[in-house]
Short mmCIF file of C-alpha atoms in Angstrom, two decimals:
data_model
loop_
_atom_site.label_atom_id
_atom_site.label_comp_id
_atom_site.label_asym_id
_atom_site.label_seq_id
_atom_site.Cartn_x
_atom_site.Cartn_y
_atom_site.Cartn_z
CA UNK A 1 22.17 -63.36 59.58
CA UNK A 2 24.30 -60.07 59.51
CA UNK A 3 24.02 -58.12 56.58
CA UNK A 4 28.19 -58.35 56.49
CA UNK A 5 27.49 -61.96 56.36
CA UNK A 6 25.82 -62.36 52.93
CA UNK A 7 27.44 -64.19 50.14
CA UNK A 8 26.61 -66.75 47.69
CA UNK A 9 28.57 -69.40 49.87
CA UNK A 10 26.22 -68.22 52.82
CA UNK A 11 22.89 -67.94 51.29
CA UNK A 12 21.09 -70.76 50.81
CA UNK A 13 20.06 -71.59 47.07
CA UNK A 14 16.76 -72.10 47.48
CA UNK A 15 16.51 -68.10 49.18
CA UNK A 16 18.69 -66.86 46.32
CA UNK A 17 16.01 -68.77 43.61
CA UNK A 18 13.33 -66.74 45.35
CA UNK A 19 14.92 -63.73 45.09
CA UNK A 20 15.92 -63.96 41.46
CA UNK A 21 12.13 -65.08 40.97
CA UNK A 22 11.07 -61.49 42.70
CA UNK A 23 13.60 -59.05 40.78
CA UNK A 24 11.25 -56.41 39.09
CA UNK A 25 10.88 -57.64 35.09
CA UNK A 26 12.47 -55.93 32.15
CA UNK A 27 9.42 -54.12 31.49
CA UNK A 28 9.02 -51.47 34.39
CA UNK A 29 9.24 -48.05 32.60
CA UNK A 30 8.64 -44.41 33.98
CA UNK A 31 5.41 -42.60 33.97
CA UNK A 32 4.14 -40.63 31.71
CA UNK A 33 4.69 -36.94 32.11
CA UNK A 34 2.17 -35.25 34.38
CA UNK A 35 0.50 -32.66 32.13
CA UNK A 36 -0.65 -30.42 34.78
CA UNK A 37 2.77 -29.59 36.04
CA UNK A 38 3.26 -26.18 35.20
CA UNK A 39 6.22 -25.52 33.69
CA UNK A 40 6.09 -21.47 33.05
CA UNK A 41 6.18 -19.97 36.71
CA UNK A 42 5.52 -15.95 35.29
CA UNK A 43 2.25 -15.98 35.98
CA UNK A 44 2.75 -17.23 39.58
CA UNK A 45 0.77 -14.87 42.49
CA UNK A 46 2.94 -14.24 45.48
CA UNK A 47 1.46 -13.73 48.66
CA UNK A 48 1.00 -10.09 50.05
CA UNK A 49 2.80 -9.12 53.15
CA UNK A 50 0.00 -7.76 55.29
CA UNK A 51 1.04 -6.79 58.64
CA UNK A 52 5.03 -7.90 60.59
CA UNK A 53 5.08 -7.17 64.00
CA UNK A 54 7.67 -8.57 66.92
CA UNK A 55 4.97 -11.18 67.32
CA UNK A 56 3.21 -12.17 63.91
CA UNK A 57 3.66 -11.92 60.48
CA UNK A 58 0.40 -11.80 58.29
CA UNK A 59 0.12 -12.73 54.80
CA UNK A 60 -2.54 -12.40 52.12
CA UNK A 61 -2.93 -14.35 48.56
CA UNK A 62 -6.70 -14.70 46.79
CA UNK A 63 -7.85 -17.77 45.65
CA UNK A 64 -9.21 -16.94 42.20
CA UNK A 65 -9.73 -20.25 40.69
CA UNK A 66 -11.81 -21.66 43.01
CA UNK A 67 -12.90 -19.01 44.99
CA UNK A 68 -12.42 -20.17 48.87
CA UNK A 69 -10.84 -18.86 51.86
CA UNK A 70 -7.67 -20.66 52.34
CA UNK A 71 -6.13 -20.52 56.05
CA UNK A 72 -2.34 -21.85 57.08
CA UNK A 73 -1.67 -21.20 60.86
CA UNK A 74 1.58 -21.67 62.14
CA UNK A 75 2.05 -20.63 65.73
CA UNK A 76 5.41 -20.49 67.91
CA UNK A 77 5.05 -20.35 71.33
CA UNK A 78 8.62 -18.75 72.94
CA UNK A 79 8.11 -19.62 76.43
CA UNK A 80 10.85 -20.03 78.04
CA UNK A 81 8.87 -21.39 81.33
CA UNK A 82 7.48 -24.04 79.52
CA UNK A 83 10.24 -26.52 79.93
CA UNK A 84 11.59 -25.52 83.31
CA UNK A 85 9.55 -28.89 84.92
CA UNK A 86 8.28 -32.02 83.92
CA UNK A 87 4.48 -30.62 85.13
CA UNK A 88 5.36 -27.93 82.90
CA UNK A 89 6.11 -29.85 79.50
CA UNK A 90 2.69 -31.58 81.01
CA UNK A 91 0.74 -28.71 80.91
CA UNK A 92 2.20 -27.07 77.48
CA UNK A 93 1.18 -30.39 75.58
CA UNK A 94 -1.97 -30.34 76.89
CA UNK A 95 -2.21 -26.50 76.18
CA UNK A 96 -1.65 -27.97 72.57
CA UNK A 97 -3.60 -30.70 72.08
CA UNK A 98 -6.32 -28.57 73.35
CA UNK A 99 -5.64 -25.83 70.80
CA UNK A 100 -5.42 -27.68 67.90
CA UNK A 101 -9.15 -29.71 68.88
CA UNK A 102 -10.85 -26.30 69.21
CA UNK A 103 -8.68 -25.31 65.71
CA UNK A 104 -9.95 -28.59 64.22
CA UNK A 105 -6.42 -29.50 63.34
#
């Protein structure tokens, strides 16, 4: 049946009974407000800028609450060679897969 198609002449009473059976109750409500959602951002640490180069751009931010290095990678290959073949696009997904197993991605 086409969506286009659906009216009370076309659907069958027994299908609309379900679905009027189904509707969510009168009783669904919101959650409660989540009270570790900060709300005041002042206190917020930014990240330190490190090192910018042509190639990379390093940044640094502690973890002082619990007290453990924290690492986020992001990598962009610009190879321009990489998609001039389908044995390229081959070998550059492999390439990949093979970085992010020895990265434990």
């Amino acid at each position: 049946m086409i969506l286009d198609e659906l009216s009370p002449k076309t659907v069958r009473n027994a299908q609309a009974h379900d679905w009027i059976l189904s509707a969510p109750k009168g009783n669904m409500n919101l959650p409660a407000p989540n009270v570790f959602n900060p709300t005041d951002y002042c206190d917020a640490k930014f990240p330190v800028l490190l090192r910018k180069s042509s190639y990379s751009t390093l940044w640094y931010k502690a973890d002082t609450m619990f007290s453990t290095s924290k690492v986020f990678v992001k990598i962009y290959f610009n190879c321009p060679h990489a998609t001039s073949s389908p044995e390229s696009e081959v070998l550059i997904d492999i390439f990949t897969w093979l970085l992010l197993d020895y990265l434990n991605v």
